[in-house]
Structures are given as C-alpha cells and as structure tokens.
Coordinates of C-alpha atoms in Angstrom, one line a residue:
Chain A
X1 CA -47.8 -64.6 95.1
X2 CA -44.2 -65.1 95.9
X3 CA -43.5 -61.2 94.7
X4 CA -46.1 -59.6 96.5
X5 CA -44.3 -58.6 99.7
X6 CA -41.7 -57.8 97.7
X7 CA -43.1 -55.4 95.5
X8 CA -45.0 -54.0 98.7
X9 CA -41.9 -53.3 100.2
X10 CA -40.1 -51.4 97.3
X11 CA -43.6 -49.5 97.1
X12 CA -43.9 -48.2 100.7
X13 CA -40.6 -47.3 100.8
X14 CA -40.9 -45.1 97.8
X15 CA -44.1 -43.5 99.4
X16 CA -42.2 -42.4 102.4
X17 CA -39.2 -41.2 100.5
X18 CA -41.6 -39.7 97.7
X19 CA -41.9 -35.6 98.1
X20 CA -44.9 -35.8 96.5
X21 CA -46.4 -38.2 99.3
X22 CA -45.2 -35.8 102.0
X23 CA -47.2 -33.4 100.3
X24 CA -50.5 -35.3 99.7
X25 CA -50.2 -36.3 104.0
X26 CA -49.4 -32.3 104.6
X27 CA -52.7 -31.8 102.8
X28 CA -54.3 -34.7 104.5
X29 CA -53.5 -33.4 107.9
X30 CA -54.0 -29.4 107.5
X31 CA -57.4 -29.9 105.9
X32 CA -58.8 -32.3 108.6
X33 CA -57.2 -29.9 111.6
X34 CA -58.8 -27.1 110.0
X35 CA -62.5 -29.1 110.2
X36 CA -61.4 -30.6 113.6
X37 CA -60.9 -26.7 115.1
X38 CA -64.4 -25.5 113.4
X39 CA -66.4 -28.1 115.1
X40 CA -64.8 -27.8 118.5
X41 CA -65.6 -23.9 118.2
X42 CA -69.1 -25.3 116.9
X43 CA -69.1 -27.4 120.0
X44 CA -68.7 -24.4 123.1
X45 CA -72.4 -22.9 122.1
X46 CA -74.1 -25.0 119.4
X47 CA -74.3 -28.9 119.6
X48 CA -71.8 -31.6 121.1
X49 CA -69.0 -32.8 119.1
X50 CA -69.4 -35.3 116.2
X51 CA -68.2 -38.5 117.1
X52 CA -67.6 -39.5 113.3
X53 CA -66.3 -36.1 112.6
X54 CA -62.8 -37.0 110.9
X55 CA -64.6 -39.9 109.1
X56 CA -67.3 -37.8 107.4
X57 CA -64.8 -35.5 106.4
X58 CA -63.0 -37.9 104.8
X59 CA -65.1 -39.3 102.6
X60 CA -65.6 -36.4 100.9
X61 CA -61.6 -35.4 101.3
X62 CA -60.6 -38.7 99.8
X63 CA -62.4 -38.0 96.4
X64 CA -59.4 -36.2 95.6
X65 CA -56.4 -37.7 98.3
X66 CA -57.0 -41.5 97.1
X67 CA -56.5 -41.0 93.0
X68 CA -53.7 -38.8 94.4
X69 CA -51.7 -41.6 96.8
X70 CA -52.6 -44.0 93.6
X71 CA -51.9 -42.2 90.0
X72 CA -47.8 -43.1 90.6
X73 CA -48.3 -46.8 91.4
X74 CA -48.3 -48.6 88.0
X75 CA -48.5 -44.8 85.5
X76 CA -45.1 -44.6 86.5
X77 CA -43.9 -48.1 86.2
X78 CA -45.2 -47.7 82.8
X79 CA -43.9 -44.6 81.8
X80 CA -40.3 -45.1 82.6
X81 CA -40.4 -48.6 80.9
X82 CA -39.7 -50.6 84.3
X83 CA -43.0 -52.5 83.8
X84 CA -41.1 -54.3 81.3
X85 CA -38.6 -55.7 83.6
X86 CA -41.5 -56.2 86.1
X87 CA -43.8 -58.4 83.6
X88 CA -40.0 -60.0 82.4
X89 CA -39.9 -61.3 86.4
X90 CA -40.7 -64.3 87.5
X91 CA -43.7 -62.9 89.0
X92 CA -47.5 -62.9 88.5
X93 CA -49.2 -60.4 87.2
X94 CA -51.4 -60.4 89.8
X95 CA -48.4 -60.2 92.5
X96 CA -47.5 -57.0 91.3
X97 CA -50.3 -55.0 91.5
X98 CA -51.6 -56.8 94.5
X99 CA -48.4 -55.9 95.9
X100 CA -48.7 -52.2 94.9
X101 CA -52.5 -52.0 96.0
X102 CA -51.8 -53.2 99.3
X103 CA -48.7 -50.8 99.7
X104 CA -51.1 -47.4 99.2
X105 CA -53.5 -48.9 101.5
X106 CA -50.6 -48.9 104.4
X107 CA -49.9 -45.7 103.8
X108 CA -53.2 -44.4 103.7
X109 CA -54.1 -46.3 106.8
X110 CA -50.7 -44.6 108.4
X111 CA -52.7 -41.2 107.2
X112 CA -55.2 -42.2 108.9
X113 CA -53.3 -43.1 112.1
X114 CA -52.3 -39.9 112.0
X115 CA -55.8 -38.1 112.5
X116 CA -56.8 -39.8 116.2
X117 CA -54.3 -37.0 117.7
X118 CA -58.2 -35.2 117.1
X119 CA -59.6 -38.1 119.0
X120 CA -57.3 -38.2 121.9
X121 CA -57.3 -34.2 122.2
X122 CA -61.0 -35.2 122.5
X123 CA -61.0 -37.7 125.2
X124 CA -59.4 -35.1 127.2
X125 CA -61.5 -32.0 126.4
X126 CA -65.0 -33.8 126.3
X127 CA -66.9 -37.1 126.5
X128 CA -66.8 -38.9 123.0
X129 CA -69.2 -42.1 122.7
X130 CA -65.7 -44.2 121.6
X131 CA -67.6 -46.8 120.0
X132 CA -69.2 -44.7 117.8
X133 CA -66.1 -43.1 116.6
X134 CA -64.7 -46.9 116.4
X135 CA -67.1 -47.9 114.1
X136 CA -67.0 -45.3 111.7
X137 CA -62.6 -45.3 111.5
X138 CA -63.2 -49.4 110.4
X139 CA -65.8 -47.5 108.5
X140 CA -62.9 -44.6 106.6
X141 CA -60.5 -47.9 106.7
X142 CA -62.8 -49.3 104.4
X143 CA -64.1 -47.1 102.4
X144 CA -60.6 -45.4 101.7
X145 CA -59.3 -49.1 100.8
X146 CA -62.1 -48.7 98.1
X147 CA -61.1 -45.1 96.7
X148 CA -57.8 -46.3 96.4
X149 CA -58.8 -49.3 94.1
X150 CA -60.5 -47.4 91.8
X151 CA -57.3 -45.2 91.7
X152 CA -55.3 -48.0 90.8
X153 CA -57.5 -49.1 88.0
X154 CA -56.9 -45.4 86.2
X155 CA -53.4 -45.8 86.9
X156 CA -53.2 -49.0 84.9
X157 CA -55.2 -47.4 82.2
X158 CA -52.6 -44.5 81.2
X159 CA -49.1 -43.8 81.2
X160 CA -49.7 -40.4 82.4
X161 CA -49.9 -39.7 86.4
X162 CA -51.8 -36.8 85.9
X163 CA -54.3 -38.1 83.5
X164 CA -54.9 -41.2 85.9
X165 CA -55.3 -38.7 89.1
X166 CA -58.1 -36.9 86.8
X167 CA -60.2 -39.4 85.9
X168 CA -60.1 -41.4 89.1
X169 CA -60.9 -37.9 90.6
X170 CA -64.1 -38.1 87.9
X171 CA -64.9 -41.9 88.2
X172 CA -65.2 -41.1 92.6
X173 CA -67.0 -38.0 92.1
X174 CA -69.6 -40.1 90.0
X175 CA -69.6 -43.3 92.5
X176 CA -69.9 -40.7 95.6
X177 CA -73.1 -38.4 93.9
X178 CA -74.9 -40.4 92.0
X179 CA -77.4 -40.3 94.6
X180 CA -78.2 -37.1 93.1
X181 CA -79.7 -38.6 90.4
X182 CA -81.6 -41.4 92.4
X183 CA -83.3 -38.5 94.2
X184 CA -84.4 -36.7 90.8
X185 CA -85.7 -40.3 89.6
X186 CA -89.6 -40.2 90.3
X187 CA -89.1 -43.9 91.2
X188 CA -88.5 -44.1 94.8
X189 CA -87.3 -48.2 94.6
X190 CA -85.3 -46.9 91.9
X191 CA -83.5 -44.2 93.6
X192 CA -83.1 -46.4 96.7
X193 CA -81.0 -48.9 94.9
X194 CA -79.0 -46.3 93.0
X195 CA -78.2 -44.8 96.5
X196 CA -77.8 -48.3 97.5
X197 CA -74.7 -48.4 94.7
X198 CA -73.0 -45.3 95.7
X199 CA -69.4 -44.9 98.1
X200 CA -71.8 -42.7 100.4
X201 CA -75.0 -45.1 100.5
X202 CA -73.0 -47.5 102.7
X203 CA -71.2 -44.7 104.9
X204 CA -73.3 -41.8 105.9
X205 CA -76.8 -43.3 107.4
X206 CA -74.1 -46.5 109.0
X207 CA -70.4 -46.0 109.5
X208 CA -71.1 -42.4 110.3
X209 CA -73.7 -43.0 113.2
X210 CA -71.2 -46.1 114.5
X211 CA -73.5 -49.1 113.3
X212 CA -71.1 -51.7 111.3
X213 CA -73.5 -53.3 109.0
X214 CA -72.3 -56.7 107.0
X215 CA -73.5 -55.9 103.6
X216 CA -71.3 -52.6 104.0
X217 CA -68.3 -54.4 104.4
X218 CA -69.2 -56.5 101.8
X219 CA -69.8 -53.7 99.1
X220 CA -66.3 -52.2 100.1
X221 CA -65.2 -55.1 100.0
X222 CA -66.9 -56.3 96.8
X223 CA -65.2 -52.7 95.1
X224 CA -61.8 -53.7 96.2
X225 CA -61.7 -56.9 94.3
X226 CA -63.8 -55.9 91.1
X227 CA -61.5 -52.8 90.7
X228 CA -58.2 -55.1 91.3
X229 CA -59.4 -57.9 89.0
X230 CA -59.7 -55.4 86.4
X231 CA -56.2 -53.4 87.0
X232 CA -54.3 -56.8 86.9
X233 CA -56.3 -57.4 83.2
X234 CA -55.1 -53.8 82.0
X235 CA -51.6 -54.8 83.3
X236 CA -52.2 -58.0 81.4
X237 CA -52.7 -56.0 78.4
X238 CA -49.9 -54.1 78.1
X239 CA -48.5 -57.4 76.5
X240 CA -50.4 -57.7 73.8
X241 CA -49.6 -53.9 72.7
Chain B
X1 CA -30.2 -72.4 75.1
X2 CA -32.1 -70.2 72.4
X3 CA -34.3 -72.4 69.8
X4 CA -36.5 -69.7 67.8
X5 CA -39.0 -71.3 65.3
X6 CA -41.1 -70.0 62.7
X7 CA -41.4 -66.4 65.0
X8 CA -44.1 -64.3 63.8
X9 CA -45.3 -61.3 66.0
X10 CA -48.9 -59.2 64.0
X11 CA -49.8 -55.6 65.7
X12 CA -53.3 -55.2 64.2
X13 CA -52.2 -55.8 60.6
X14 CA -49.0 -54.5 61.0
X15 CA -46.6 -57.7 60.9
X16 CA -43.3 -56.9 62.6
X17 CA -42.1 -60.1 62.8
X18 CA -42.5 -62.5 59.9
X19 CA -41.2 -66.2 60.4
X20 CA -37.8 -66.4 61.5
X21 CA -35.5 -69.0 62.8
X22 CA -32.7 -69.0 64.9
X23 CA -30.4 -70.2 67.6
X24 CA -28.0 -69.6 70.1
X25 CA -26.2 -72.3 71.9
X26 CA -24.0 -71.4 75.5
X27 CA -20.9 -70.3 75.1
X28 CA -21.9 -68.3 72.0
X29 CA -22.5 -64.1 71.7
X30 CA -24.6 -63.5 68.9
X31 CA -25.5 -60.1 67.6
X32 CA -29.3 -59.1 66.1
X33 CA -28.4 -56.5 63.9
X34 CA -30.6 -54.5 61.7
X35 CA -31.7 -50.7 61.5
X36 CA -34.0 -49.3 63.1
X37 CA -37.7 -50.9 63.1
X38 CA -36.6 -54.3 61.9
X39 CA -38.3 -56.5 64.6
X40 CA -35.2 -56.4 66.9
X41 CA -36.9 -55.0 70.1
X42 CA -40.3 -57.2 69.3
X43 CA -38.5 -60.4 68.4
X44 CA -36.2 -59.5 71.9
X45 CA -39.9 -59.1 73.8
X46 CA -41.1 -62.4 73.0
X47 CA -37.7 -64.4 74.0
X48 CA -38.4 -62.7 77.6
X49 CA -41.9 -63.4 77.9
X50 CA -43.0 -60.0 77.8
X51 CA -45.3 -60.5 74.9
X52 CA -46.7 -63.5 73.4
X53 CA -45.8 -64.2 69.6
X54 CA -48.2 -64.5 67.4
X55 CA -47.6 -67.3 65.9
X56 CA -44.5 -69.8 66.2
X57 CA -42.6 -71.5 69.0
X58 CA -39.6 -70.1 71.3
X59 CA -37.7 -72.8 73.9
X60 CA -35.3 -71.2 76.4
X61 CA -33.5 -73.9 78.0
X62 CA -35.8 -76.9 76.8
X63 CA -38.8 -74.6 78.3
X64 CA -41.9 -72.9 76.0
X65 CA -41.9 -69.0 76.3
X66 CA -46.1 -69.2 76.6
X67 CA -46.4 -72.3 78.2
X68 CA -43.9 -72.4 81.2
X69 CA -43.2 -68.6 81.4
X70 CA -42.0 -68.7 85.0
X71 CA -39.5 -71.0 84.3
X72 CA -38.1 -69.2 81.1
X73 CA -38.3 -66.0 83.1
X74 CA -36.4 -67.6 86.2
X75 CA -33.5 -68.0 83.7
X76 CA -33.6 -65.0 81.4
X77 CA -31.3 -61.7 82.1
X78 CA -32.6 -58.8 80.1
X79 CA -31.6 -55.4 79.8
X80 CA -34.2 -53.4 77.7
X81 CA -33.4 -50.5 75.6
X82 CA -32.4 -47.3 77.8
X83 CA -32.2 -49.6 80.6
X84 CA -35.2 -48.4 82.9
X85 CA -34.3 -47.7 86.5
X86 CA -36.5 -46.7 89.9
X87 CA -34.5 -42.9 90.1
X88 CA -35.3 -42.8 94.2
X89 CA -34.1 -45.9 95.1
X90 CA -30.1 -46.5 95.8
X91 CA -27.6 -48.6 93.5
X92 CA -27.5 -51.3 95.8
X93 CA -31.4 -51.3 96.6
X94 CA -32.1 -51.4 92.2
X95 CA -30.1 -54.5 92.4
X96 CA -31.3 -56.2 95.2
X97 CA -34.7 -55.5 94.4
X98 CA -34.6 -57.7 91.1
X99 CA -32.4 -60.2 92.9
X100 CA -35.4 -60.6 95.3
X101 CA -38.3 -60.7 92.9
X102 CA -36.2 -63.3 91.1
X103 CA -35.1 -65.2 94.2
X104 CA -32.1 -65.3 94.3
X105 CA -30.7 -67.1 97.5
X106 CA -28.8 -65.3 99.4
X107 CA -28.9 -62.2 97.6
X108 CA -26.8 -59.8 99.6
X109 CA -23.7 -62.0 98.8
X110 CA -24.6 -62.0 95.1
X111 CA -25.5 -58.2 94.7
X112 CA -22.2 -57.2 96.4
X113 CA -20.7 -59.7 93.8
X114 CA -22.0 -58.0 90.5
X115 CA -21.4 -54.2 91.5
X116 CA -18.3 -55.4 92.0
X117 CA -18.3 -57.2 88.7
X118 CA -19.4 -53.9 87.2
X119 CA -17.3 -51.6 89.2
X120 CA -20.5 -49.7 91.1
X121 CA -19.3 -51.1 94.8
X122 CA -18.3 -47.2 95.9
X123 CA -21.1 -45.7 94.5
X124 CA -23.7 -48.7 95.7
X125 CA -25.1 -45.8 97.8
X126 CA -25.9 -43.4 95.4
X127 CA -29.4 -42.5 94.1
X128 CA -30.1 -43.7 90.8
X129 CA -30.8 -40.4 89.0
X130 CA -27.9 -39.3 89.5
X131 CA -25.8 -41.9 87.8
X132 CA -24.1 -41.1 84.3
X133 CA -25.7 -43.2 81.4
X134 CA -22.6 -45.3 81.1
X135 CA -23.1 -45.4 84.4
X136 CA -26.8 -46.7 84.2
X137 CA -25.7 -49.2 81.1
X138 CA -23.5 -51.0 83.4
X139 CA -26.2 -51.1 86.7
X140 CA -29.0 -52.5 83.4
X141 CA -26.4 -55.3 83.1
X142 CA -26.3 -55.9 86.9
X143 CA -29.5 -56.5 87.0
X144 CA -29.6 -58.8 84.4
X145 CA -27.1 -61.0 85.5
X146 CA -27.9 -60.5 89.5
X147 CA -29.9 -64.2 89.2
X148 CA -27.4 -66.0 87.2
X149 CA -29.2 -66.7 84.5
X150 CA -28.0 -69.1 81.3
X151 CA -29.4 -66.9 78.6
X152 CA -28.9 -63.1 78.4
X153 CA -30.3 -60.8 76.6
X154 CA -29.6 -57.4 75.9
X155 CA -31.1 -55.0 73.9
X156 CA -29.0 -52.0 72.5
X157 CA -26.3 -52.0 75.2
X158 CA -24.3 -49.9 73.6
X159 CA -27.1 -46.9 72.7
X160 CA -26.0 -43.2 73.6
X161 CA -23.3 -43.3 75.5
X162 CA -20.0 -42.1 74.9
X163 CA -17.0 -44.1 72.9
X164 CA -15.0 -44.9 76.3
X165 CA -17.8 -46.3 77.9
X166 CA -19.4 -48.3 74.7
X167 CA -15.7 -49.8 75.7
X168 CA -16.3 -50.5 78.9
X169 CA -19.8 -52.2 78.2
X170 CA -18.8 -54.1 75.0
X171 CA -15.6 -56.0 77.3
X172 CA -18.5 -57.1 79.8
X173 CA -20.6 -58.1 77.2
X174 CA -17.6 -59.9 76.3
X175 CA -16.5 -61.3 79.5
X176 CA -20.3 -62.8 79.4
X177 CA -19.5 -65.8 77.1
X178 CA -18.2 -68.3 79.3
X179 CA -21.3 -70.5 80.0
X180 CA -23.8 -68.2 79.1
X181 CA -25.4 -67.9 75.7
X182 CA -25.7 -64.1 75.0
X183 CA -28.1 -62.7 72.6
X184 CA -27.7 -58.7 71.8
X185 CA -29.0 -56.0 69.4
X186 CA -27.6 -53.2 67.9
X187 CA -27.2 -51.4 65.0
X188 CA -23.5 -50.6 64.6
X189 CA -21.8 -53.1 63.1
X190 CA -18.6 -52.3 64.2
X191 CA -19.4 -53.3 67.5
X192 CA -20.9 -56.4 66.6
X193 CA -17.8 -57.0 64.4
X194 CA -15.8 -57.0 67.9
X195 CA -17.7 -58.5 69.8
X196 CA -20.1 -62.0 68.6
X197 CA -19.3 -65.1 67.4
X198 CA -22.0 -64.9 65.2
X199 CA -24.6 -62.2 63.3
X200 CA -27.8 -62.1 62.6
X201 CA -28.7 -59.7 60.3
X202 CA -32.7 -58.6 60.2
X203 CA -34.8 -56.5 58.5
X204 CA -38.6 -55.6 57.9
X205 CA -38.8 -58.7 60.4
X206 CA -37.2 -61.4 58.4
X207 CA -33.4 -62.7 58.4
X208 CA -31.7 -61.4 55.6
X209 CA -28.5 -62.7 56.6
X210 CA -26.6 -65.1 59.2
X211 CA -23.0 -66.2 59.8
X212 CA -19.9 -65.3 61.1
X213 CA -18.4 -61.3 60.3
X214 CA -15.9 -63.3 58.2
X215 CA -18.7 -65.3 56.3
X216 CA -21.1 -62.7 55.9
X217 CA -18.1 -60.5 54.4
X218 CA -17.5 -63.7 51.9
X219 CA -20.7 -63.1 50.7
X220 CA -20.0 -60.0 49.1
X221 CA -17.1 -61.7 47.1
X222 CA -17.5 -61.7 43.1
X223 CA -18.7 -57.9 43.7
X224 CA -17.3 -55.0 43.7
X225 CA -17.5 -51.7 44.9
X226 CA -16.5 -48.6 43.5
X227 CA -16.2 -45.2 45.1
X228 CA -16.8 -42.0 42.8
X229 CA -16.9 -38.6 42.8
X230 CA -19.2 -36.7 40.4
X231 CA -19.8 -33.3 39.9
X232 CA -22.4 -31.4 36.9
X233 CA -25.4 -32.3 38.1
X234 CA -28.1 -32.5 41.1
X235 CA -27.3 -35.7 43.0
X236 CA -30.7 -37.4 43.0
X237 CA -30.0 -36.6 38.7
X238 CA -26.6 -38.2 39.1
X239 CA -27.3 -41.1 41.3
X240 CA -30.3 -42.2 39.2
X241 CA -28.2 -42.4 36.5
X242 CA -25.8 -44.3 38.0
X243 CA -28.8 -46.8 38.9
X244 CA -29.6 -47.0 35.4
X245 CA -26.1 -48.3 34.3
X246 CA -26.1 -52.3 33.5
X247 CA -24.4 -54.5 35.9
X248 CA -24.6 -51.9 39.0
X249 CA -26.6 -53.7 42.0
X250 CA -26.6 -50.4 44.5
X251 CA -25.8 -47.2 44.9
X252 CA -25.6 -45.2 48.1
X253 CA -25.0 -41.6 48.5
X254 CA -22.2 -40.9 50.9
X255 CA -21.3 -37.4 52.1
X256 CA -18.8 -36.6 49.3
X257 CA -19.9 -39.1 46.8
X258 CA -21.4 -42.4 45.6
X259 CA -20.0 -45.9 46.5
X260 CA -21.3 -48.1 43.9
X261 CA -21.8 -51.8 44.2
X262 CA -21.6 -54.1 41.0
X263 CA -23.0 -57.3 40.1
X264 CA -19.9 -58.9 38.1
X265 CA -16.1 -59.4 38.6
X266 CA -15.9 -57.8 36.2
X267 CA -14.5 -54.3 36.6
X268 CA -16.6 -52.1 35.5
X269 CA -14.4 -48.9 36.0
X270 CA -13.8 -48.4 32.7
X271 CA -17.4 -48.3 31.5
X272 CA -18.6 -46.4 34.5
X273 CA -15.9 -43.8 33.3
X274 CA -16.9 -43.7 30.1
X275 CA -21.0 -43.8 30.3
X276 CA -20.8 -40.3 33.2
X277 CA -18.2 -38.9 30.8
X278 CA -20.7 -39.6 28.1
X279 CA -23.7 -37.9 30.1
X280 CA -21.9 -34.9 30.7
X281 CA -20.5 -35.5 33.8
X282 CA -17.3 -35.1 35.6
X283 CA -15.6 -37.6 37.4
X284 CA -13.4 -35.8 39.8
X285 CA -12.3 -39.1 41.8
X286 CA -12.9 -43.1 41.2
X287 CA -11.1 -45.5 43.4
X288 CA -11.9 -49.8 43.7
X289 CA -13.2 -50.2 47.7
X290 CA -12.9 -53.2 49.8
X291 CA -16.4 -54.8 50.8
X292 CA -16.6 -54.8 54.8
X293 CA -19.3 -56.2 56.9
X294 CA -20.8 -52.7 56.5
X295 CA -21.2 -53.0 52.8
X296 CA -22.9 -56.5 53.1
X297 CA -25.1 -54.8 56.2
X298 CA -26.4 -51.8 53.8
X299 CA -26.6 -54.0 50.7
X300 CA -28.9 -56.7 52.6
X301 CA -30.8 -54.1 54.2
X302 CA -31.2 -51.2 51.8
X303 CA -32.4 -53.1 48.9
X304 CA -35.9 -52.4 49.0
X305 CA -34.7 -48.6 48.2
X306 CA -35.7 -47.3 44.6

C-alpha cells in the first residue's frame, strides 16, 4: 500500500485543477441553494425547517454528481494509455485504485463541507435540533462514499468517461428505486428485504430522522468494499487483454 | 540483465508470441525490430510486467517477471509507445510523480538531475499538453530513467516525430549504454543500424533473425540483388513473371521498379535480360545492388508474401 498516498495525492490535485470538477461542485452548490431557499420560504407559513434537509436532497442529487466526480478516475488512466505505466510501477493493484477511491471521497466530502454555510445560516435564523442534522451528514458522508464506489467500478469497466458516467448513473438509479418493485411484490417479507437492499432503505426512515443505526453503517460500508474488490479485479484484468 | 526463454504470449487463439529466446546483457543496446504486428509491443509488455506470458520464463536481473514482479518492476524503465502523459500536471510534477511511486530516495535531487539530462529544466514548469512530441519523447525517457533502473526499455522511441528530434532521442538512447542494458523497438532500420550493438529481427512472433548489423548484412552474401526497370505490361503481370523465373528468391515492387533478389552467385543478369525480352517486355534499366541491412530486414520478413 506504499503507493496509495501517492496516487491520492496526484488525484486530488487533478480534481481541484480539473474544469470539469469545478463544474460538477457549481452544480452541487446551485442545486442544493436552490432547495435550501424553497424550504426556508416553506418554513415562514407552513411547517419548521427540515433538519436533514441538505442530506435528503442529496441522496437523490448524488445519483447523478457521484458517477460524475468518478467516470475520470481510472476511464481516463485507461484511455490515454498511462494505466500501463501505472500497472508497470512497483505498486499494487490494489494501491492504485484504493488510492484513487479515497481521493473522490475527499473531494466529495469537501462538497459536502461546502453545504453547512445552509446550516450555519440556520443556526442564526431558527432553532435546528443539531443532532439531528449531525446524524444524517455522517449519514450523506456515508452514503455518498457508497455512490462513489459504484462509480468507480463503471469507470474500471470502460475506457470511455461518458459511458462509465451513464451506467453508473443506471446501476444508482436501480440500487436507489428498487423499492418500487418491493412495494408492487404481493409479498410484504419480500418487499421489506428488497427495500432492505436499496441506497434509500438505510437512509430515509434512519439517517434522515437523525437515528445512526449500526447495520446502516455496515451496509455502506459493506458497498464500499464489494464495489472496490471488484474495481481492483477489472483493473487486474486489463492484463490479461 | 535480460534472460527471455521459450516466450509465448496466446490472445484467445490468436498467438502473438510464439517461443522466442533472447538476451541482453548491461552495457549492451539491442534493437527489436520487425513491422508492424510482429509481437514487439506484447513481447515488450511481458518484460515489464504488464501482462503475464503465456507460457515461458522471463528473469530481469536474476528475478521472475510473474513471480517477484515488484522487484522486476523496481528495476525496469519503460517508455511505452506514444509515451502516455497526465496533460494537467507540470513537467516537473510528471516526473516526480513516477519517481515517487517508484521510491526513489530523495527524489527532488534526482528529478532536477534527468530534466537536466534531457534538457526540460526551463520548461519544468510547463503543462504537459502543451509540450511538442519531441518534446514529450524526451519527458517518456525521463521518466523511465527517473529510478535508475539497470534494464530499460523502450518501445518505439523514435515514432512520429520529426528527423532533428529522432536525432536528439537516438544520442540519449545512445548515451544510455554505460551500465545499463537497453532493449528498444522500432521499425526503421536505419536507426537501429546507428544505434545497437545488436538486432533482433521478429516477425509473426518468432525470431527470424539475430546478430550484429554487420552479421546480419553477411547473411545476405552469395545473393544478389538486381534492380530493374520494366515497362509493357501491368505490374502485378510483370512482377509475377519475374517470380516465376528459376533461381529468383524475392521480388519487391519499388516505386519505379522491381529489386529482385537471387538465390545463386551466379549472375543472373543475363538471363533475366533475356527471359523479359523474351515475354515481350522492355527492360528500360538493370543495375547489380548492394544488399543492406534493409534487404536482409524485407527478405526475412516479407517471405511469407505470394
């Protein structure tokens, strides 16, 4: 694991000299303002704020930002041939895309930084339970470290950053709604457990009301390493092509 | 440095490598010469570890490719093919990244020591993208040498860039052979004339010839070549008539004409002259040609040609 810090360096740097990152964090930023200013107009006549407000938004926002931050990481490595030189390093496979994984989840979690300006225009506006929103940002941190590997795992897949973006776009959708299809399943132990397997089964009814539940963690958790076990196996298998 | 055994690399049922030996000992360039598709890049991707072979043994430095890859790969330089490069990051930040990964101790010492080596100390704090591809060549053999590694290998050095700088990159490919053993591709022999101590001549992935410029060019002694020019006919007509003549080993259309290669000492001039004469032909020029380590190149490697 000698090379992983050094990988993770090159790769954060070239996310904050990227143009293309700048853009994805403009995005990031307008479109949970944008929610932020609905729900404190919401807040003056209808109900109080939402403590999990940016959170919930997110999950549903990161469908399409995560595949996004990821689609460059090893697409591009492949594309423009530097993967050779990479796998030609002294390095383990492992180290690299460990390296490269952990590198979009700093950025993401500088993304997310970003968004408690909401929370401390909050604090002085209104009276936030801060727990709550506490909970579900470990919650986002989480869950968007979980997005973000299964981004990778399409970016290992293809040589093409826009392909990669595209299905990891598809493969999230399917992991975030397939509670739709528990609820048309006539078997309610069924559906339960195919909710139970979906990105929003272990957000909404926990993260979101601020209750940190150990088998959440553990299926984020759980999603990080399957998806990184089997990006380091495509990498693997770019040798034998 | 280099001990290559038995190499055989299978895609599916494509076989691009099929058995070869070689090696290269320090102090030695050796050229891989062949045209294109001959196993050059594959056999190249096994010595660095990139790929496994499929059958066979490679030893870099007294250590197995497969089985102790980290150590091969700690003393391995290698430029691939249209050296590939990270456009956002500087000069200097390309190089030291690989000096990093490949820890190199005190790396900031030896990055400033190959730009310099390679003339890219005023420009170390340039982009990458916008270097010239001579430019780039020179920052792919930076990198490779960065770690100071026994055994470089380069693939293609040489490949699209302009006569001045193919210069420029062939003298540091030559300045390389002091203590290192230096393997490198290409297909111009020219270059490979100039520049190794020894060839290695490969194609449809097997060896079909080894030795130094001057010995391969011995091997094309006791034939001769002859250079005519034939008009009265189409020339597929003309040169499968001049295939069909007794004694003539290859012919090759050239721009203008035909260079024929024959099989005795004989010289066959005087027949040739007489049999196109005979099949209605003209012979408008006819002149004896010196064999070069061209000729042998395109004889060993063309011959599976109708």
């Amino acid at each position: 694991m000698t090379g992983t810090p050094i990988i993770f360096r090159r790769e954060l740097a070239a996310y904050f000299t990227s143009p293309v990152a700048y853009l994805i964090a403009a995005a990031f930023l307008v479109f949970t303002a944008i929610t932020f200013n609905q729900d404190l107009a919401f807040a003056i006549t209808v109900r109080p704020v939402d403590p999990a407000l940016i959170p919930r938004v997110l999950t549903q926002l990161l469908i399409f930002i995560a595949p996004l931050l990821t689609m460059r990481l090893l697409a591009e490595e492949n594309r423009e041939g530097t993967l050779e030189l990479l796998l030609t390093a002294p390095v383990s496979d492992a180290s690299i895309v460990i390296g490269k994984y952990l590198a979009a989840w700093v950025y993401y979690t500088f993304l997310l930084a970003l968004t408690l300006v909401y929370q401390i225009i909050l604090v002085n506006i209104a009276f936030p339970d801060m727990s709550h929103t506490l909970g579900a940002y470990i919650g986002i941190w989480l869950y968007g470290g979980a997005t973000l590997a299964v981004g990778l795992v399409f970016s290992a897949l293809t040589e093409s950053q826009v392909l990669a973006a595209f299905l990891g776009m598809i493969a999230l959708l399917i992991l975030y709604f397939a509670d739709r299809i528990g609820q048309i399943v006539a078997n309610i132990d069924l559906g339960l457990i195919i909710f139970q397997l979906t990105l929003q089964g272990h957000f909404i009814p926990t993260f979101a009301q601020g209750v940190i539940r150990a088998e959440d963690i553990v299926y984020y958790a759980g999603l990080i390493v399957v998806m990184l076990f089997v990006s380091i196996r495509l990498v693997e298998s770019r040798r034998w092509r | 440095m280099i001990e290559v055994e038995n190499l055989v690399k299978r895609y599916g049922n494509m076989t691009a490598v099929k058995g070869i030996n070689f090696r290269v000992e320090p102090g030695e360039i050796v050229g891989l010469l062949g045209p294109n598709g001959a196993g050059k890049t594959t056999t190249m991707r096994m010595l660095t570890g990139f790929m496994p072979p499929t059958e066979g043994t490679i030893q870099i430095c007294g250590f197995d490719v497969v089985e102790d890859s980290m150590s091969v790969r700690q003393r391995v330089g290698y430029m691939p093919e249209r050296v590939p490069v990270y456009p956002d990051m500087t000069v200097e930040g390309y190089v030291t990244f690989w000096a990093k990964l490949r820890g190199v101790r005190d790396v900031r010492a030896r990055v400033h020591a190959v730009l310099e080596q390679f003339q890219l100390l005023d420009r170390r704090k340039q982009l990458v993208r916008f270097l010239s591809k001579g430019l780039r060549q020179r920052l792919g053999l930076a990198q490779a040498l960065v770690h100071q590694p026994p055994v470089i290998i380069l693939d293609e050095p040489t490949i699209g860039i302009d006569p001045r700088q193919v210069i420029e990159v062939r003298d540091a490919v030559r300045s390389l052979r002091e203590g290192h053993a230096v393997l490198f591709s290409s297909h111009i022999l020219s270059e490979v004339e100039q520049v190794c101590d020894r060839v290695i001549i490969i194609n449809h992935g097997q060896i079909v010839g080894e030795g130094t410029p001057e010995t391969l060019s011995r091997q094309l002694a006791g034939r001769q070549q002859v250079f005519v020019v034939v008009e009265g006919g189409s020339d597929a007509r003309i040169s499968a008539f001049l295939r069909k003549i007794p004694d003539v080993v290859h012919v090759r259309a050239m721009d203008d004409g035909f260079l024929i290669t024959t099989k005795s000492d004989v010289d066959l001039r005087p027949t040739l002259s007489r049999l196109i004469t005979q099949e209605g032909f003209t012979i408008v020029e006819m002149r004896a040609v010196d064999a070069s380590l061209e000729d042998v190149f395109l004889t060993l490697t063309e011959t599976k040609q109708p």
